[in-house]
Amino acid sequence: MNDALTLVKKTAPVMPVAQFKSLDHARACAELFAEAGVPAVEITLRHADAWQMVKMFKDLVPNALIGVGTVLNRRQMLRAVDEADFAVSPGFSRELSMLAHKTLSTYIPGVATATEIMAAMAEEHSVFKMYPATAIGGVALLKAMSGPFADAVFCPTGGISQANYHDYLALPNVHCVGGSWIVPSEEALAKDREGYVTMLKDLYQ
Ligand code: 3PG
């Protein structure tokens, strides 16, 4: 989907992958992201209040694209279509892909193997979350995939950090990386909010 390409270009260099501990934590990060001009956020469905967090981000960070992550089933996908700007899954499912196409939604499926990339390309996808990137081969795997899948674009996620994200971004088939390391905990925010504002502004300027 071309929208997925636009999305990864807009969110570059890093898609924040958020797993908030509470609504208060989500609100504090939404205010931080709005102030710092973060262009896109993936909010994972790993908290009972995750959908409320999505709404909060839509309200408090109006200039960013707000996505739903860890979309595993049809019900979640249909809700994401209504309530978010894009959806992301950790793996590939033909059913979710077809729903995304049918609803004209921006969707990034996850892949980890050549077989999954082939299955997703057969459904007209060319932009993928490579997950869990570090555990399955990291930079070496992405380099290897550029041979048979010259047109595929990846957003590797999982185990990426401040220390190694540049290694991923140096690859031509990587347009952005995903990571939770740029989403501060409440404790980190209380200690050094200004430091995070500066770090995020530098990242997205
Ligand atoms: C995800 O869902 O993409 C990952 O949990 C994020 O991985 P990370 O916490 O290692 O950045």
PDB file of C-alpha atoms and ligand atoms in Angstrom:
ATOM      1  CA  MET A   1       0.000   0.000   0.000  1.00  0.00           C
ATOM      2  CA  ASN A   2       1.421   3.382  -0.957  1.00  0.00           C
ATOM      3  CA  ASP A   3      -0.002   5.023   2.160  1.00  0.00           C
ATOM      4  CA  ALA A   4       2.273   2.807   4.185  1.00  0.00           C
ATOM      5  CA  LEU A   5       5.254   4.206   2.284  1.00  0.00           C
ATOM      6  CA  THR A   6       4.096   7.759   2.976  1.00  0.00           C
ATOM      7  CA  LEU A   7       3.695   6.817   6.627  1.00  0.00           C
ATOM      8  CA  VAL A   8       7.200   5.390   7.084  1.00  0.00           C
ATOM      9  CA  LYS A   9       8.705   8.399   5.311  1.00  0.00           C
ATOM     10  CA  LYS A  10       6.758  10.768   7.563  1.00  0.00           C
ATOM     11  CA  THR A  11       7.628   8.924  10.761  1.00  0.00           C
ATOM     12  CA  ALA A  12      11.343   8.563   9.974  1.00  0.00           C
ATOM     13  CA  PRO A  13      13.785   8.076  11.531  1.00  0.00           C
ATOM     14  CA  VAL A  14      11.999   6.375  14.466  1.00  0.00           C
ATOM     15  CA  MET A  15       8.439   5.176  14.997  1.00  0.00           C
ATOM     16  CA  PRO A  16       7.824   5.329  18.762  1.00  0.00           C
ATOM     17  CA  VAL A  17       6.250   2.027  19.823  1.00  0.00           C
ATOM     18  CA  ALA A  18       4.346   2.795  23.003  1.00  0.00           C
ATOM     19  CA  GLN A  19       3.229   0.478  25.738  1.00  0.00           C
ATOM     20  CA  PHE A  20       1.922   2.818  28.410  1.00  0.00           C
ATOM     21  CA  LYS A  21       1.548   1.763  32.018  1.00  0.00           C
ATOM     22  CA  SER A  22      -1.509   3.924  32.733  1.00  0.00           C
ATOM     23  CA  LEU A  23      -3.693   6.706  31.336  1.00  0.00           C
ATOM     24  CA  ASP A  24      -1.613   9.235  33.296  1.00  0.00           C
ATOM     25  CA  HIS A  25       1.563   7.881  31.696  1.00  0.00           C
ATOM     26  CA  ALA A  26      -0.060   8.097  28.246  1.00  0.00           C
ATOM     27  CA  ARG A  27      -1.205  11.692  28.865  1.00  0.00           C
ATOM     28  CA  ALA A  28       2.277  12.783  29.971  1.00  0.00           C
ATOM     29  CA  CYS A  29       3.818  11.248  26.820  1.00  0.00           C
ATOM     30  CA  ALA A  30       1.119  12.742  24.571  1.00  0.00           C
ATOM     31  CA  GLU A  31       1.923  16.208  25.938  1.00  0.00           C
ATOM     32  CA  LEU A  32       5.642  15.557  25.468  1.00  0.00           C
ATOM     33  CA  PHE A  33       5.178  14.309  21.884  1.00  0.00           C
ATOM     34  CA  ALA A  34       2.954  17.266  20.984  1.00  0.00           C
ATOM     35  CA  GLU A  35       5.533  19.719  22.305  1.00  0.00           C
ATOM     36  CA  ALA A  36       8.412  17.955  20.540  1.00  0.00           C
ATOM     37  CA  GLY A  37       6.597  17.567  17.193  1.00  0.00           C
ATOM     38  CA  VAL A  38       6.711  13.761  17.010  1.00  0.00           C
ATOM     39  CA  PRO A  39       5.188  12.898  13.592  1.00  0.00           C
ATOM     40  CA  ALA A  40       3.669   9.451  14.280  1.00  0.00           C
ATOM     41  CA  VAL A  41       3.125   7.027  17.166  1.00  0.00           C
ATOM     42  CA  GLU A  42       2.235   3.347  17.339  1.00  0.00           C
ATOM     43  CA  ILE A  43       0.170   2.641  20.470  1.00  0.00           C
ATOM     44  CA  THR A  44       0.180  -1.069  21.218  1.00  0.00           C
ATOM     45  CA  LEU A  45      -2.935  -2.907  22.339  1.00  0.00           C
ATOM     46  CA  ARG A  46      -1.218  -4.209  25.436  1.00  0.00           C
ATOM     47  CA  HIS A  47      -3.161  -2.354  28.096  1.00  0.00           C
ATOM     48  CA  ALA A  48      -6.845  -2.575  29.034  1.00  0.00           C
ATOM     49  CA  ASP A  49      -7.201   1.173  28.347  1.00  0.00           C
ATOM     50  CA  ALA A  50      -5.268   1.143  25.054  1.00  0.00           C
ATOM     51  CA  TRP A  51      -8.198   2.388  22.943  1.00  0.00           C
ATOM     52  CA  GLN A  52      -8.729   5.262  25.365  1.00  0.00           C
ATOM     53  CA  MET A  53      -5.030   6.060  24.970  1.00  0.00           C
ATOM     54  CA  VAL A  54      -5.462   6.146  21.188  1.00  0.00           C
ATOM     55  CA  LYS A  55      -8.296   8.663  21.565  1.00  0.00           C
ATOM     56  CA  MET A  56      -6.234  10.710  23.992  1.00  0.00           C
ATOM     57  CA  PHE A  57      -3.363  10.906  21.492  1.00  0.00           C
ATOM     58  CA  LYS A  58      -5.734  11.832  18.660  1.00  0.00           C
ATOM     59  CA  ASP A  59      -6.974  14.728  20.816  1.00  0.00           C
ATOM     60  CA  LEU A  60      -3.689  15.866  22.342  1.00  0.00           C
ATOM     61  CA  VAL A  61      -1.304  15.281  19.407  1.00  0.00           C
ATOM     62  CA  PRO A  62      -3.453  16.420  16.465  1.00  0.00           C
ATOM     63  CA  ASN A  63      -0.542  16.944  14.093  1.00  0.00           C
ATOM     64  CA  ALA A  64       0.736  13.361  14.429  1.00  0.00           C
ATOM     65  CA  LEU A  65      -0.493  10.179  12.797  1.00  0.00           C
ATOM     66  CA  ILE A  66      -1.771   7.924  15.563  1.00  0.00           C
ATOM     67  CA  GLY A  67      -1.586   4.203  14.891  1.00  0.00           C
ATOM     68  CA  VAL A  68      -2.642   1.070  16.681  1.00  0.00           C
ATOM     69  CA  GLY A  69      -0.068  -1.677  17.123  1.00  0.00           C
ATOM     70  CA  THR A  70      -0.202  -5.345  18.052  1.00  0.00           C
ATOM     71  CA  VAL A  71      -3.319  -5.724  15.883  1.00  0.00           C
ATOM     72  CA  LEU A  72      -3.909  -9.468  15.966  1.00  0.00           C
ATOM     73  CA  ASN A  73      -7.487 -10.044  14.886  1.00  0.00           C
ATOM     74  CA  ARG A  74     -10.405  -8.846  12.799  1.00  0.00           C
ATOM     75  CA  ARG A  75     -12.178  -7.076  15.671  1.00  0.00           C
ATOM     76  CA  GLN A  76      -9.097  -5.013  16.506  1.00  0.00           C
ATOM     77  CA  MET A  77      -8.465  -4.202  12.845  1.00  0.00           C
ATOM     78  CA  LEU A  78     -12.012  -2.933  12.309  1.00  0.00           C
ATOM     79  CA  ARG A  79     -11.800  -0.786  15.413  1.00  0.00           C
ATOM     80  CA  ALA A  80      -8.425   0.584  14.287  1.00  0.00           C
ATOM     81  CA  VAL A  81      -9.967   1.524  10.933  1.00  0.00           C
ATOM     82  CA  ASP A  82     -12.523   3.662  12.791  1.00  0.00           C
ATOM     83  CA  GLU A  83     -10.412   5.111  15.564  1.00  0.00           C
ATOM     84  CA  ALA A  84      -6.815   5.416  14.334  1.00  0.00           C
ATOM     85  CA  ASP A  85      -4.799   6.626  11.349  1.00  0.00           C
ATOM     86  CA  PHE A  86      -3.016   3.346  10.699  1.00  0.00           C
ATOM     87  CA  ALA A  87      -2.592  -0.187  11.989  1.00  0.00           C
ATOM     88  CA  VAL A  88       0.456  -2.398  12.541  1.00  0.00           C
ATOM     89  CA  SER A  89       0.694  -6.132  13.217  1.00  0.00           C
ATOM     90  CA  PRO A  90       3.658  -8.143  14.465  1.00  0.00           C
ATOM     91  CA  GLY A  91       3.006 -10.816  11.815  1.00  0.00           C
ATOM     92  CA  PHE A  92       1.237 -11.378   8.505  1.00  0.00           C
ATOM     93  CA  SER A  93      -2.374 -12.501   8.204  1.00  0.00           C
ATOM     94  CA  ARG A  94      -4.179 -12.664   4.869  1.00  0.00           C
ATOM     95  CA  GLU A  95      -7.482 -11.895   6.586  1.00  0.00           C
ATOM     96  CA  LEU A  96      -6.206  -8.670   8.152  1.00  0.00           C
ATOM     97  CA  SER A  97      -4.513  -7.680   4.907  1.00  0.00           C
ATOM     98  CA  MET A  98      -7.770  -8.111   2.989  1.00  0.00           C
ATOM     99  CA  LEU A  99      -9.661  -6.064   5.578  1.00  0.00           C
ATOM    100  CA  ALA A 100      -7.119  -3.270   5.296  1.00  0.00           C
ATOM    101  CA  HIS A 101      -7.392  -3.230   1.496  1.00  0.00           C
ATOM    102  CA  LYS A 102     -11.171  -3.350   1.619  1.00  0.00           C
ATOM    103  CA  THR A 103     -11.363  -0.401   4.015  1.00  0.00           C
ATOM    104  CA  LEU A 104      -8.569   1.487   2.212  1.00  0.00           C
ATOM    105  CA  SER A 105      -6.642   1.669   5.472  1.00  0.00           C
ATOM    106  CA  THR A 106      -2.975   2.275   5.984  1.00  0.00           C
ATOM    107  CA  TYR A 107      -1.601  -1.005   7.263  1.00  0.00           C
ATOM    108  CA  ILE A 108       1.882  -2.324   7.980  1.00  0.00           C
ATOM    109  CA  PRO A 109       1.984  -6.097   8.431  1.00  0.00           C
ATOM    110  CA  GLY A 110       4.863  -7.770  10.215  1.00  0.00           C
ATOM    111  CA  VAL A 111       7.244 -10.264   8.607  1.00  0.00           C
ATOM    112  CA  ALA A 112      10.187 -12.315   9.786  1.00  0.00           C
ATOM    113  CA  THR A 113      10.944 -14.706   6.893  1.00  0.00           C
ATOM    114  CA  ALA A 114      11.186 -14.801   3.088  1.00  0.00           C
ATOM    115  CA  THR A 115       8.027 -16.923   3.013  1.00  0.00           C
ATOM    116  CA  GLU A 116       6.052 -14.280   4.900  1.00  0.00           C
ATOM    117  CA  ILE A 117       7.380 -11.493   2.676  1.00  0.00           C
ATOM    118  CA  MET A 118       6.271 -13.485  -0.391  1.00  0.00           C
ATOM    119  CA  ALA A 119       2.816 -14.048   1.105  1.00  0.00           C
ATOM    120  CA  ALA A 120       2.430 -10.355   1.936  1.00  0.00           C
ATOM    121  CA  MET A 121       3.749  -9.209  -1.456  1.00  0.00           C
ATOM    122  CA  ALA A 122       1.173 -11.470  -3.105  1.00  0.00           C
ATOM    123  CA  GLU A 123      -1.410  -9.301  -1.294  1.00  0.00           C
ATOM    124  CA  GLU A 124       0.121  -6.093  -2.690  1.00  0.00           C
ATOM    125  CA  HIS A 125       2.118  -5.067   0.366  1.00  0.00           C
ATOM    126  CA  SER A 126       5.609  -3.625  -0.012  1.00  0.00           C
ATOM    127  CA  VAL A 127       6.171  -1.977   3.382  1.00  0.00           C
ATOM    128  CA  PHE A 128       6.745  -4.248   6.363  1.00  0.00           C
ATOM    129  CA  LYS A 129       7.477  -4.221  10.036  1.00  0.00           C
ATOM    130  CA  MET A 130      10.430  -6.627  10.417  1.00  0.00           C
ATOM    131  CA  TYR A 131       9.822  -8.162  13.810  1.00  0.00           C
ATOM    132  CA  PRO A 132      11.478  -9.056  16.161  1.00  0.00           C
ATOM    133  CA  ALA A 133      14.324  -7.533  14.175  1.00  0.00           C
ATOM    134  CA  THR A 134      17.323  -7.988  16.444  1.00  0.00           C
ATOM    135  CA  ALA A 135      16.422 -11.497  17.562  1.00  0.00           C
ATOM    136  CA  ILE A 136      15.959 -12.829  14.017  1.00  0.00           C
ATOM    137  CA  GLY A 137      19.123 -11.511  12.417  1.00  0.00           C
ATOM    138  CA  GLY A 138      19.050  -7.722  12.521  1.00  0.00           C
ATOM    139  CA  VAL A 139      21.113  -5.806   9.985  1.00  0.00           C
ATOM    140  CA  ALA A 140      22.510  -8.970   8.349  1.00  0.00           C
ATOM    141  CA  LEU A 141      19.004 -10.327   7.719  1.00  0.00           C
ATOM    142  CA  LEU A 142      17.783  -7.047   6.225  1.00  0.00           C
ATOM    143  CA  LYS A 143      20.835  -6.921   3.925  1.00  0.00           C
ATOM    144  CA  ALA A 144      20.118 -10.481   2.787  1.00  0.00           C
ATOM    145  CA  MET A 145      16.443  -9.675   2.090  1.00  0.00           C
ATOM    146  CA  SER A 146      17.421  -6.809  -0.232  1.00  0.00           C
ATOM    147  CA  GLY A 147      18.546  -9.378  -2.841  1.00  0.00           C
ATOM    148  CA  PRO A 148      15.326 -11.271  -3.594  1.00  0.00           C
ATOM    149  CA  PHE A 149      13.024  -8.472  -2.402  1.00  0.00           C
ATOM    150  CA  ALA A 150      14.512  -5.392  -4.032  1.00  0.00           C
ATOM    151  CA  ASP A 151      11.229  -3.448  -3.808  1.00  0.00           C
ATOM    152  CA  ALA A 152      10.457  -4.220  -0.169  1.00  0.00           C
ATOM    153  CA  VAL A 153      10.772  -1.471   2.438  1.00  0.00           C
ATOM    154  CA  PHE A 154      11.224  -2.349   6.097  1.00  0.00           C
ATOM    155  CA  CYS A 155      10.599  -0.752   9.462  1.00  0.00           C
ATOM    156  CA  PRO A 156      12.601  -3.098  11.710  1.00  0.00           C
ATOM    157  CA  THR A 157      11.395  -3.223  15.307  1.00  0.00           C
ATOM    158  CA  GLY A 158      12.279  -5.215  18.389  1.00  0.00           C
ATOM    159  CA  GLY A 159      15.507  -4.814  20.324  1.00  0.00           C
ATOM    160  CA  ILE A 160      16.555  -1.632  18.521  1.00  0.00           C
ATOM    161  CA  SER A 161      18.092   1.091  20.673  1.00  0.00           C
ATOM    162  CA  GLN A 162      19.831   4.444  20.718  1.00  0.00           C
ATOM    163  CA  ALA A 163      23.107   2.521  20.357  1.00  0.00           C
ATOM    164  CA  ASN A 164      22.296   0.651  17.128  1.00  0.00           C
ATOM    165  CA  TYR A 165      19.447   2.384  15.261  1.00  0.00           C
ATOM    166  CA  HIS A 166      21.843   4.193  12.916  1.00  0.00           C
ATOM    167  CA  ASP A 167      23.159   0.818  11.692  1.00  0.00           C
ATOM    168  CA  TYR A 168      19.631  -0.057  10.538  1.00  0.00           C
ATOM    169  CA  LEU A 169      18.917   3.345   8.991  1.00  0.00           C
ATOM    170  CA  ALA A 170      22.094   3.066   6.909  1.00  0.00           C
ATOM    171  CA  LEU A 171      20.456   0.266   4.894  1.00  0.00           C
ATOM    172  CA  PRO A 172      18.668   1.389   1.698  1.00  0.00           C
ATOM    173  CA  ASN A 173      15.686  -0.914   2.363  1.00  0.00           C
ATOM    174  CA  VAL A 174      15.096   0.589   5.824  1.00  0.00           C
ATOM    175  CA  HIS A 175      13.152   3.873   5.813  1.00  0.00           C
ATOM    176  CA  CYS A 176      12.502   4.027   9.541  1.00  0.00           C
ATOM    177  CA  VAL A 177      12.956   1.872  12.622  1.00  0.00           C
ATOM    178  CA  GLY A 178      10.476   1.242  15.406  1.00  0.00           C
ATOM    179  CA  GLY A 179      11.284   1.287  19.064  1.00  0.00           C
ATOM    180  CA  SER A 180      10.094   1.760  22.581  1.00  0.00           C
ATOM    181  CA  TRP A 181      13.319   3.319  23.770  1.00  0.00           C
ATOM    182  CA  ILE A 182      12.170   6.822  22.780  1.00  0.00           C
ATOM    183  CA  VAL A 183       8.999   6.539  24.869  1.00  0.00           C
ATOM    184  CA  PRO A 184      10.010   7.570  28.384  1.00  0.00           C
ATOM    185  CA  SER A 185       8.708   5.890  31.518  1.00  0.00           C
ATOM    186  CA  GLU A 186       6.945   8.130  34.039  1.00  0.00           C
ATOM    187  CA  GLU A 187      10.044   8.017  36.215  1.00  0.00           C
ATOM    188  CA  ALA A 188      12.331   9.061  33.339  1.00  0.00           C
ATOM    189  CA  LEU A 189       9.948  11.905  32.457  1.00  0.00           C
ATOM    190  CA  ALA A 190       9.853  13.151  36.039  1.00  0.00           C
ATOM    191  CA  LYS A 191      13.649  13.155  36.125  1.00  0.00           C
ATOM    192  CA  ASP A 192      14.465  14.744  32.776  1.00  0.00           C
ATOM    193  CA  ARG A 193      11.473  15.917  30.713  1.00  0.00           C
ATOM    194  CA  GLU A 194      13.507  18.706  29.102  1.00  0.00           C
ATOM    195  CA  GLY A 195      16.138  16.182  28.036  1.00  0.00           C
ATOM    196  CA  TYR A 196      13.445  14.184  26.214  1.00  0.00           C
ATOM    197  CA  VAL A 197      12.036  17.304  24.523  1.00  0.00           C
ATOM    198  CA  THR A 198      15.501  18.120  23.205  1.00  0.00           C
ATOM    199  CA  MET A 199      16.243  14.534  22.149  1.00  0.00           C
ATOM    200  CA  LEU A 200      12.930  14.220  20.258  1.00  0.00           C
ATOM    201  CA  LYS A 201      13.217  17.633  18.615  1.00  0.00           C
ATOM    202  CA  ASP A 202      16.732  16.736  17.423  1.00  0.00           C
ATOM    203  CA  LEU A 203      15.482  13.391  16.094  1.00  0.00           C
ATOM    204  CA  TYR A 204      12.642  14.807  14.007  1.00  0.00           C
ATOM    205  CA  GLN A 205      13.935  18.236  12.980  1.00  0.00           C
TER     206      GLN A 205
HETATM  207  C1  3PG B   1       6.926  -3.930  19.187  1.00  0.00           C
HETATM  208  O1  3PG B   1       5.815  -4.325  19.446  1.00  0.00           O
HETATM  209  O2  3PG B   1       7.185  -3.430  18.109  1.00  0.00           O
HETATM  210  C2  3PG B   1       8.018  -4.139  20.182  1.00  0.00           C
HETATM  211  O3  3PG B   1       7.560  -4.565  21.411  1.00  0.00           O
HETATM  212  C3  3PG B   1       8.925  -2.974  20.334  1.00  0.00           C
HETATM  213  O4  3PG B   1      10.141  -3.505  20.580  1.00  0.00           O
HETATM  214  P1  3PG B   1      11.187  -2.816  21.564  1.00  0.00           P
HETATM  215  O5  3PG B   1      10.487  -2.643  22.888  1.00  0.00           O
HETATM  216  O6  3PG B   1      12.321  -3.806  21.669  1.00  0.00           O
HETATM  217  O7  3PG B   1      11.590  -1.506  20.980  1.00  0.00           O
END
